[in-house]
Amino acid sequence: MSKSERLIDRKDKERINNRIFYLSIPFAVAALICAFVMPFAHYKYKSKVYTAGMPAFLTGKAVCGGKATIQPNPVIWLAVIALVLIVVVTLVIYPRKKKLGAEIVTILAAASAVCFIVFSTKVPQLIDVAKQVGPSAGVTVCTYICIVIFALGIYELRTNRVLVSLDFMALPGLLYLLINNYIPMYGIIIAFKKVDYSKGVYGGDWVGLDNFKYLFSTKDAWIITRNTLAYNFVFIVVGLFVGFIVGLALFEVFSKTLQKVYQTTILLPQLISIIIVSYIVFGFLSNDTGMINKLLGDNAINFYSEPKYWPFILTFVHIWKGLGYNAIIFLSSICGIDANLYDAAKVDGANKFQQIMNVTLPQLKPTIITLFLLQCGRIFYSDFGLFYTVPLAAGALNDVTATLDVYTYKALMIKNSIATASAASTYQAIVGFILVMTVNGIVKKVDRDNALF
């Protein structure tokens, strides 16, 4: 095939692709027409069957003979806006920037389909005085049309090589993240509502920031914030330092057999359940049978009622349990350092300490920064088992063992306050996100290549 023939063939394919993608416009318009014309919900009230269209859910409408009112639904507003934007983007952005236009249309179509699906699950709550409430054909048709537009967007992205075959292999993982990590984020609205079980978990009255006011009006907010940040800061600094020392010590072991034995030995605590760890700690600290109190004799200490010892106990237990993970990461990084650098340092007369300071540490800089950033990502989270199970949930130790995770658990399971627990979790997520962005920004200023993003 000649160059001119290939050029014509490419233009024909591009013309066909454009024609296929521009079908998004009539599909989006058809979805809007169906939404305004077709019924969106059917319901039964006093033996009579009624239907309501999308305009009723956009603007609100008196139903059931004026006995009830359909409140405007924000999800439907989002779906309509997404459909309108599909038309605008296809006409304005796609002709100039095909890849960007196809990406935006794909996202908008997916968002619109999700909105229609979410709306269909909310219909019974929107007309709570009626019976046999359910979505009508309009919701189903609009959902299918949005899925078709989404498929057109995927086709165009595949044609423009924005998506390749390997991307589709990642779909199971992406679906897992979507279902397990992102969809549950919708529950964040509980933090801004007064939970009323008679109306459902999400059906309570909107109270704004009242749940957060209640959280911060007590001393618990300061205690859990202080403990969470202070413990995690100590865990990160001490954990990285001890992990580096142990990893370096393992690297210096000449016998490969002994090195493997040591690696396995220090990694075992990582594999032990925190419940077992709590019993091991209890075996050392118990008032009656604990090994430490047996050694102290008449000077026995009631550890489970003395808060001052627990910052050190919890730090030791955490470092001991996670030592193997950090040490093996540092060991693998040290093994990857070019041996010629050490040979050159020896020729220059550097002793072992100078080799560590001038060769090992500079080469481990990316590893240290990456581990630091990853652990800072969870600096506002805590090991629930460590702070709740190991101290045996002793009330006398609350001032030094209460963290955000423990507070959330107690608010949910003991106080039965879903709203307060949700407010604490939301506070945890927002502050944690800010801390991650701040730390990454600082690293980006100092060494751009080692920042996460």
Short mmCIF file of C-alpha atoms in Angstrom, two decimals:
data_model
loop_
_atom_site.label_atom_id
_atom_site.label_comp_id
_atom_site.label_asym_id
_atom_site.label_seq_id
_atom_site.Cartn_x
_atom_site.Cartn_y
_atom_site.Cartn_z
CA MET A 1 0.00 0.00 0.00
CA SER A 2 1.42 3.36 -1.03
CA LYS A 3 1.86 6.33 1.27
CA SER A 4 -1.06 8.19 -0.32
CA GLU A 5 -3.32 5.14 0.03
CA ARG A 6 -2.35 4.78 3.70
CA LEU A 7 -3.11 8.48 4.23
CA ILE A 8 -6.55 8.10 2.61
CA ASP A 9 -7.23 4.98 4.68
CA ARG A 10 -6.26 6.84 7.87
CA LYS A 11 -8.55 9.73 6.99
CA ASP A 12 -11.42 7.33 6.29
CA LYS A 13 -10.92 5.65 9.68
CA GLU A 14 -10.78 9.03 11.40
CA ARG A 15 -13.96 10.10 9.62
CA ILE A 16 -15.73 6.91 10.70
CA ASN A 17 -14.50 7.31 14.27
CA ASN A 18 -15.72 10.90 14.37
CA ARG A 19 -19.10 9.87 12.98
CA ILE A 20 -19.43 7.14 15.60
CA PHE A 21 -18.40 9.43 18.45
CA TYR A 22 -20.71 12.24 17.35
CA LEU A 23 -23.57 9.82 18.01
CA SER A 24 -23.09 10.94 21.61
CA ILE A 25 -25.00 14.14 20.79
CA PRO A 26 -28.27 12.52 19.58
CA PHE A 27 -28.01 9.93 22.36
CA ALA A 28 -27.61 12.64 25.02
CA VAL A 29 -30.47 14.66 23.52
CA ALA A 30 -32.62 11.51 23.39
CA ALA A 31 -31.85 10.83 27.04
CA LEU A 32 -32.92 14.37 27.98
CA ILE A 33 -36.14 14.06 25.95
CA CYS A 34 -36.94 10.68 27.51
CA ALA A 35 -36.22 12.09 30.93
CA PHE A 36 -38.70 14.93 30.51
CA VAL A 37 -41.37 12.93 28.67
CA MET A 38 -41.35 9.45 30.16
CA PRO A 39 -42.52 8.70 33.74
CA PHE A 40 -39.76 8.43 36.30
CA ALA A 41 -41.59 6.89 39.24
CA HIS A 42 -44.83 5.10 39.88
CA TYR A 43 -46.50 4.86 43.27
CA LYS A 44 -49.75 3.80 44.84
CA TYR A 45 -51.68 6.01 47.24
CA LYS A 46 -55.14 5.13 48.59
CA SER A 47 -55.68 2.42 45.95
CA LYS A 48 -54.84 4.79 43.11
CA VAL A 49 -51.72 4.46 40.97
CA TYR A 50 -49.83 7.66 40.10
CA THR A 51 -46.74 8.47 38.07
CA ALA A 52 -44.24 11.31 38.37
CA GLY A 53 -41.84 12.60 35.72
CA MET A 54 -38.36 13.98 36.11
CA PRO A 55 -39.54 17.63 36.31
CA ALA A 56 -41.27 16.72 39.58
CA PHE A 57 -37.95 15.60 41.04
CA LEU A 58 -36.10 18.61 39.60
CA THR A 59 -38.38 21.33 40.93
CA GLY A 60 -40.56 19.62 43.52
CA LYS A 61 -44.25 18.84 43.23
CA ALA A 62 -47.28 18.21 45.44
CA VAL A 63 -48.43 14.60 45.11
CA CYS A 64 -51.01 12.28 46.61
CA GLY A 65 -53.74 14.86 46.44
CA GLY A 66 -51.58 17.50 48.05
CA LYS A 67 -50.88 15.30 51.09
CA ALA A 68 -47.16 15.14 50.32
CA THR A 69 -44.48 16.96 48.36
CA ILE A 70 -41.64 15.52 46.28
CA GLN A 71 -38.50 17.39 47.30
CA PRO A 72 -36.05 18.45 44.55
CA ASN A 73 -33.45 15.73 44.14
CA PRO A 74 -29.80 16.81 43.66
CA VAL A 75 -28.84 13.48 42.04
CA ILE A 76 -31.21 14.10 39.13
CA TRP A 77 -29.86 17.63 38.75
CA LEU A 78 -26.35 16.17 38.45
CA ALA A 79 -27.52 13.64 35.85
CA VAL A 80 -29.17 16.35 33.73
CA ILE A 81 -26.15 18.66 33.97
CA ALA A 82 -23.87 15.77 32.90
CA LEU A 83 -26.03 15.05 29.84
CA VAL A 84 -26.03 18.72 28.82
CA LEU A 85 -22.25 18.89 29.26
CA ILE A 86 -21.84 15.83 27.02
CA VAL A 87 -23.44 17.75 24.16
CA VAL A 88 -21.36 20.88 24.85
CA VAL A 89 -18.05 19.00 25.15
CA THR A 90 -18.71 16.96 21.98
CA LEU A 91 -19.42 20.15 20.00
CA VAL A 92 -16.78 22.47 21.50
CA ILE A 93 -13.83 20.50 22.89
CA TYR A 94 -13.82 17.23 20.92
CA PRO A 95 -13.20 18.79 17.45
CA ARG A 96 -10.06 20.53 18.77
CA LYS A 97 -8.75 18.02 21.29
CA LYS A 98 -10.14 14.57 20.58
CA LYS A 99 -8.44 12.72 23.44
CA LEU A 100 -9.42 15.27 26.08
CA GLY A 101 -12.96 15.52 24.71
CA ALA A 102 -13.39 11.73 24.70
CA GLU A 103 -12.06 11.48 28.27
CA ILE A 104 -14.48 14.15 29.54
CA VAL A 105 -17.47 12.64 27.72
CA THR A 106 -16.63 9.17 29.08
CA ILE A 107 -16.46 10.45 32.65
CA LEU A 108 -19.67 12.48 32.28
CA ALA A 109 -21.55 9.51 30.80
CA ALA A 110 -20.40 7.23 33.62
CA ALA A 111 -21.34 9.85 36.21
CA SER A 112 -24.78 10.35 34.66
CA ALA A 113 -25.47 6.60 34.57
CA VAL A 114 -24.45 6.27 38.20
CA CYS A 115 -26.71 9.19 39.15
CA PHE A 116 -29.71 7.54 37.50
CA ILE A 117 -28.95 4.25 39.24
CA VAL A 118 -28.59 5.99 42.62
CA PHE A 119 -31.85 7.86 42.00
CA SER A 120 -33.69 4.60 41.29
CA THR A 121 -32.67 3.31 44.73
CA LYS A 122 -33.88 6.53 46.37
CA VAL A 123 -37.37 6.62 44.85
CA PRO A 124 -39.11 4.83 47.77
CA GLN A 125 -37.69 7.38 50.23
CA LEU A 126 -38.68 10.37 48.10
CA ILE A 127 -42.39 9.49 48.25
CA ASP A 128 -42.49 7.95 51.71
CA VAL A 129 -46.29 8.31 52.21
CA ALA A 130 -47.10 6.15 49.19
CA LYS A 131 -47.05 2.40 48.76
CA GLN A 132 -45.43 0.19 46.14
CA VAL A 133 -43.10 2.99 45.08
CA GLY A 134 -40.63 2.15 42.32
CA PRO A 135 -38.73 3.62 39.38
CA SER A 136 -40.49 3.71 36.01
CA ALA A 137 -39.28 3.21 32.45
CA GLY A 138 -37.75 6.70 32.17
CA VAL A 139 -34.94 5.92 34.64
CA THR A 140 -34.11 2.63 32.92
CA VAL A 141 -34.04 4.13 29.42
CA CYS A 142 -31.85 7.05 30.48
CA THR A 143 -29.46 4.72 32.27
CA TYR A 144 -29.07 2.51 29.20
CA ILE A 145 -28.49 5.53 26.95
CA CYS A 146 -25.77 6.84 29.29
CA ILE A 147 -24.10 3.43 29.24
CA VAL A 148 -24.12 3.53 25.41
CA ILE A 149 -22.49 6.98 25.47
CA PHE A 150 -19.93 5.63 27.93
CA ALA A 151 -19.19 2.77 25.51
CA LEU A 152 -18.72 5.27 22.66
CA GLY A 153 -16.25 7.20 24.79
CA ILE A 154 -14.30 4.02 25.60
CA TYR A 155 -14.23 3.15 21.88
CA GLU A 156 -12.84 6.58 20.98
CA LEU A 157 -10.20 6.41 23.72
CA ARG A 158 -9.20 2.96 22.49
CA THR A 159 -8.96 4.24 18.90
CA ASN A 160 -6.77 7.18 19.96
CA ARG A 161 -4.56 4.82 21.99
CA VAL A 162 -5.38 6.56 25.24
CA LEU A 163 -6.53 3.14 26.45
CA VAL A 164 -4.56 0.03 25.49
CA SER A 165 -5.17 -3.66 26.14
CA LEU A 166 -3.10 -3.61 29.32
CA ASP A 167 -5.40 -0.93 30.77
CA PHE A 168 -8.33 -3.33 30.59
CA MET A 169 -6.33 -5.85 32.61
CA ALA A 170 -6.38 -3.33 35.45
CA LEU A 171 -10.19 -3.16 35.42
CA PRO A 172 -10.71 -5.78 38.19
CA GLY A 173 -8.40 -3.85 40.50
CA LEU A 174 -10.05 -0.55 39.59
CA LEU A 175 -13.50 -2.01 40.21
CA TYR A 176 -12.35 -3.27 43.59
CA LEU A 177 -11.04 0.18 44.51
CA LEU A 178 -14.25 1.79 43.27
CA ILE A 179 -16.54 -0.57 45.18
CA ASN A 180 -14.46 -0.92 48.33
CA ASN A 181 -12.83 2.49 48.67
CA TYR A 182 -14.76 5.14 46.76
CA ILE A 183 -18.45 4.24 46.73
CA PRO A 184 -18.52 3.98 50.58
CA MET A 185 -17.31 7.60 50.68
CA TYR A 186 -20.93 8.53 50.01
CA GLY A 187 -21.49 7.68 53.67
CA ILE A 188 -19.62 10.83 54.64
CA ILE A 189 -22.95 12.65 54.61
CA ILE A 190 -23.85 10.84 57.85
CA ALA A 191 -21.40 13.16 59.61
CA PHE A 192 -23.69 16.07 58.72
CA LYS A 193 -26.99 14.42 59.69
CA LYS A 194 -28.91 13.42 62.77
CA VAL A 195 -29.33 9.69 62.42
CA ASP A 196 -32.94 8.60 62.70
CA TYR A 197 -33.37 4.85 62.25
CA SER A 198 -37.06 5.27 61.45
CA LYS A 199 -36.03 7.22 58.33
CA GLY A 200 -33.09 5.02 57.42
CA VAL A 201 -29.38 5.62 57.90
CA TYR A 202 -29.26 8.34 55.23
CA GLY A 203 -32.74 9.72 55.81
CA GLY A 204 -32.06 11.73 58.97
CA ASP A 205 -32.40 15.50 59.24
CA TRP A 206 -29.53 17.67 58.05
CA VAL A 207 -27.73 19.24 61.06
CA GLY A 208 -24.70 20.74 59.33
CA LEU A 209 -21.64 20.89 61.57
CA ASP A 210 -23.44 20.08 64.83
CA ASN A 211 -21.79 16.66 65.11
CA PHE A 212 -18.36 18.26 64.72
CA LYS A 213 -19.25 20.91 67.33
CA TYR A 214 -20.11 18.12 69.76
CA LEU A 215 -16.82 16.37 68.99
CA PHE A 216 -14.69 19.48 69.53
CA SER A 217 -16.63 20.69 72.56
CA THR A 218 -15.13 17.89 74.66
CA LYS A 219 -11.55 17.32 75.72
CA ASP A 220 -11.58 14.06 73.76
CA ALA A 221 -10.84 15.90 70.49
CA TRP A 222 -7.56 17.27 71.83
CA ILE A 223 -6.55 13.98 73.47
CA ILE A 224 -7.20 11.78 70.42
CA THR A 225 -5.55 14.25 68.04
CA ARG A 226 -2.49 14.65 70.26
CA ASN A 227 -2.08 10.92 70.83
CA THR A 228 -2.61 9.98 67.18
CA LEU A 229 -0.10 12.48 65.83
CA ALA A 230 2.50 12.08 68.61
CA TYR A 231 2.53 8.28 68.54
CA ASN A 232 2.70 8.12 64.75
CA PHE A 233 5.51 10.66 64.62
CA VAL A 234 7.54 8.61 67.13
CA PHE A 235 6.67 5.38 65.32
CA ILE A 236 7.86 6.79 61.97
CA VAL A 237 11.14 8.25 63.25
CA VAL A 238 12.12 5.40 65.57
CA GLY A 239 10.82 2.73 63.18
CA LEU A 240 12.85 4.02 60.22
CA PHE A 241 16.00 4.44 62.35
CA VAL A 242 15.80 0.98 63.95
CA GLY A 243 14.82 -0.61 60.62
CA PHE A 244 17.88 0.94 58.96
CA ILE A 245 20.22 -0.25 61.75
CA VAL A 246 18.86 -3.81 61.68
CA GLY A 247 18.87 -3.90 57.86
CA LEU A 248 22.48 -2.72 57.86
CA ALA A 249 23.40 -5.35 60.48
CA LEU A 250 21.79 -8.09 58.38
CA PHE A 251 23.73 -6.90 55.34
CA GLU A 252 26.99 -7.31 57.27
CA VAL A 253 26.25 -10.94 58.13
CA PHE A 254 28.61 -12.95 55.92
CA SER A 255 26.85 -16.30 56.23
CA LYS A 256 23.84 -16.42 53.87
CA THR A 257 22.27 -19.16 55.99
CA LEU A 258 22.48 -17.09 59.16
CA GLN A 259 21.20 -14.05 57.28
CA LYS A 260 18.07 -15.95 56.23
CA VAL A 261 17.57 -17.27 59.78
CA TYR A 262 17.81 -13.74 61.21
CA GLN A 263 15.43 -12.37 58.55
CA THR A 264 12.84 -15.02 59.34
CA THR A 265 13.22 -14.49 63.08
CA ILE A 266 12.69 -10.72 63.03
CA LEU A 267 9.81 -11.06 60.56
CA LEU A 268 7.82 -13.48 62.75
CA PRO A 269 6.28 -10.76 64.99
CA GLN A 270 4.84 -9.12 61.85
CA LEU A 271 2.88 -12.32 61.22
CA ILE A 272 1.52 -12.70 64.75
CA SER A 273 -2.06 -11.58 65.41
CA ILE A 274 -2.40 -8.50 67.62
CA ILE A 275 -4.58 -10.61 69.94
CA ILE A 276 -1.65 -12.96 70.54
CA VAL A 277 0.60 -9.93 71.05
CA SER A 278 -1.78 -8.57 73.70
CA TYR A 279 -1.54 -11.88 75.60
CA ILE A 280 2.25 -11.83 75.34
CA VAL A 281 2.30 -8.30 76.77
CA PHE A 282 -0.14 -9.36 79.49
CA GLY A 283 2.21 -12.24 80.33
CA PHE A 284 4.93 -9.69 81.05
CA LEU A 285 2.84 -6.99 82.75
CA SER A 286 0.12 -8.87 84.65
CA ASN A 287 -0.24 -7.83 88.29
CA ASP A 288 -0.32 -11.36 89.68
CA THR A 289 1.51 -13.58 87.24
CA GLY A 290 3.45 -11.16 85.04
CA MET A 291 7.14 -11.89 84.63
CA ILE A 292 8.23 -8.31 85.34
CA ASN A 293 6.20 -8.08 88.57
CA LYS A 294 7.54 -11.47 89.65
CA LEU A 295 11.05 -10.07 89.29
CA LEU A 296 10.16 -6.85 91.11
CA GLY A 297 8.70 -8.77 94.05
CA ASP A 298 7.34 -6.38 96.68
CA ASN A 299 7.87 -3.41 94.35
CA ALA A 300 5.34 -4.72 91.84
CA ILE A 301 3.70 -2.16 89.52
CA ASN A 302 0.06 -2.18 88.48
CA PHE A 303 0.82 -1.44 84.84
CA TYR A 304 -2.83 -1.46 83.71
CA SER A 305 -3.67 1.48 85.97
CA GLU A 306 -0.47 3.52 85.51
CA PRO A 307 -0.67 5.63 82.30
CA LYS A 308 2.91 6.94 82.52
CA TYR A 309 4.46 3.63 81.40
CA TRP A 310 2.30 3.04 78.35
CA PRO A 311 3.79 5.49 75.83
CA PHE A 312 7.03 3.51 76.11
CA ILE A 313 5.30 0.11 76.16
CA LEU A 314 3.19 0.86 73.08
CA THR A 315 6.19 2.28 71.21
CA PHE A 316 8.28 -0.79 72.03
CA VAL A 317 5.52 -3.21 71.00
CA HIS A 318 4.91 -1.36 67.71
CA ILE A 319 8.62 -1.22 66.82
CA TRP A 320 9.11 -4.88 67.77
CA LYS A 321 6.15 -6.01 65.69
CA GLY A 322 6.98 -3.96 62.57
CA LEU A 323 10.77 -4.25 62.73
CA GLY A 324 11.04 -7.10 60.25
CA TYR A 325 9.15 -5.25 57.50
CA ASN A 326 11.31 -2.09 57.63
CA ALA A 327 14.54 -4.06 58.08
CA ILE A 328 13.95 -6.23 55.00
CA ILE A 329 13.09 -3.19 52.86
CA PHE A 330 16.32 -1.48 53.93
CA LEU A 331 18.28 -4.71 53.45
CA SER A 332 17.02 -5.12 49.88
CA SER A 333 17.89 -1.48 49.14
CA ILE A 334 21.38 -1.82 50.61
CA CYS A 335 21.96 -4.99 48.56
CA GLY A 336 21.18 -2.95 45.45
CA ILE A 337 23.99 -0.44 46.08
CA ASP A 338 26.93 -0.81 43.70
CA ALA A 339 29.78 -2.60 45.53
CA ASN A 340 32.32 -0.48 43.60
CA LEU A 341 31.26 2.53 45.67
CA TYR A 342 32.33 0.77 48.86
CA ASP A 343 35.58 -0.35 47.24
CA ALA A 344 36.34 3.22 46.19
CA ALA A 345 35.58 4.45 49.72
CA LYS A 346 37.95 1.84 51.19
CA VAL A 347 40.69 2.92 48.79
CA ASP A 348 40.20 6.50 50.00
CA GLY A 349 40.72 5.27 53.58
CA ALA A 350 37.12 5.51 54.80
CA ASN A 351 36.28 3.42 57.86
CA LYS A 352 32.98 1.55 58.27
CA PHE A 353 31.16 4.51 59.84
CA GLN A 354 32.34 6.87 57.09
CA GLN A 355 31.20 4.37 54.45
CA ILE A 356 27.74 4.33 56.02
CA MET A 357 27.52 8.13 56.19
CA ASN A 358 28.97 8.87 52.74
CA VAL A 359 27.85 5.88 50.66
CA THR A 360 25.00 3.93 52.25
CA LEU A 361 22.81 6.79 53.49
CA PRO A 362 23.00 8.92 50.30
CA GLN A 363 22.12 5.84 48.22
CA LEU A 364 19.19 5.04 50.52
CA LYS A 365 17.76 8.54 50.28
CA PRO A 366 14.95 7.60 47.80
CA THR A 367 13.98 4.58 49.94
CA ILE A 368 13.89 6.61 53.16
CA ILE A 369 11.84 9.41 51.58
CA THR A 370 9.38 6.95 50.01
CA LEU A 371 8.88 5.06 53.28
CA PHE A 372 8.51 8.35 55.15
CA LEU A 373 5.89 9.66 52.73
CA LEU A 374 3.94 6.39 52.72
CA GLN A 375 3.87 6.32 56.51
CA CYS A 376 2.94 10.00 56.66
CA GLY A 377 -0.03 9.05 54.50
CA ARG A 378 -1.38 7.20 57.53
CA ILE A 379 -0.07 9.57 60.19
CA PHE A 380 -3.60 10.46 61.24
CA TYR A 381 -4.57 6.80 61.54
CA SER A 382 -3.58 4.42 64.29
CA ASP A 383 -3.24 0.70 64.84
CA PHE A 384 -6.58 -0.02 66.49
CA GLY A 385 -5.43 -3.38 67.86
CA LEU A 386 -2.32 -1.85 69.40
CA PHE A 387 -4.15 0.94 71.22
CA TYR A 388 -7.32 -0.96 72.16
CA THR A 389 -6.44 -4.63 72.52
CA VAL A 390 -2.92 -4.49 73.97
CA PRO A 391 -3.91 -2.19 76.92
CA LEU A 392 -7.02 -4.40 77.37
CA ALA A 393 -9.23 -1.31 76.85
CA ALA A 394 -8.41 -0.20 80.41
CA GLY A 395 -10.31 3.00 81.24
CA ALA A 396 -7.51 4.24 83.52
CA LEU A 397 -5.20 4.40 80.48
CA ASN A 398 -7.58 6.38 78.29
CA ASP A 399 -5.49 9.57 78.30
CA VAL A 400 -2.51 7.80 76.72
CA THR A 401 -4.24 5.11 74.63
CA ALA A 402 -7.19 7.02 73.13
CA THR A 403 -6.64 7.66 69.42
CA LEU A 404 -9.01 8.54 66.59
CA ASP A 405 -9.60 4.92 65.64
CA VAL A 406 -10.31 3.91 69.23
CA TYR A 407 -12.63 6.89 69.72
CA THR A 408 -14.53 6.05 66.53
CA TYR A 409 -14.95 2.43 67.63
CA LYS A 410 -16.21 3.39 71.09
CA ALA A 411 -18.59 6.00 69.66
CA LEU A 412 -20.04 3.43 67.27
CA MET A 413 -20.08 0.23 69.33
CA ILE A 414 -20.39 1.47 72.91
CA LYS A 415 -22.19 4.80 72.68
CA ASN A 416 -24.15 3.72 69.57
CA SER A 417 -23.59 7.16 68.03
CA ILE A 418 -23.17 6.68 64.29
CA ALA A 419 -23.15 10.43 63.61
CA THR A 420 -20.35 11.13 66.11
CA ALA A 421 -18.28 8.22 64.81
CA SER A 422 -18.77 9.44 61.25
CA ALA A 423 -17.77 12.99 62.23
CA ALA A 424 -14.57 11.68 63.85
CA SER A 425 -13.76 9.60 60.74
CA THR A 426 -14.40 12.57 58.45
CA TYR A 427 -12.18 14.78 60.60
CA GLN A 428 -9.52 12.04 60.43
CA ALA A 429 -9.71 11.79 56.64
CA ILE A 430 -9.61 15.56 56.00
CA VAL A 431 -6.67 16.27 58.33
CA GLY A 432 -4.81 13.20 57.10
CA PHE A 433 -5.23 14.36 53.49
CA ILE A 434 -3.95 17.85 54.37
CA LEU A 435 -0.91 16.38 56.14
CA VAL A 436 -0.06 14.13 53.20
CA MET A 437 -0.31 17.03 50.74
CA THR A 438 1.79 19.25 53.02
CA VAL A 439 4.57 16.69 53.51
CA ASN A 440 4.64 15.84 49.81
CA GLY A 441 4.79 19.56 48.98
CA ILE A 442 7.79 20.02 51.28
CA VAL A 443 9.58 17.03 49.75
CA LYS A 444 8.76 18.36 46.27
CA LYS A 445 10.42 21.67 47.11
CA VAL A 446 13.54 19.97 48.51
CA ASP A 447 13.88 17.07 46.05
CA ARG A 448 11.30 16.97 43.27
CA ASP A 449 12.39 13.55 41.96
CA ASN A 450 11.56 11.77 45.22
CA ALA A 451 8.07 13.25 45.73
CA LEU A 452 5.11 10.90 45.35
CA PHE A 453 3.35 13.21 42.87
#
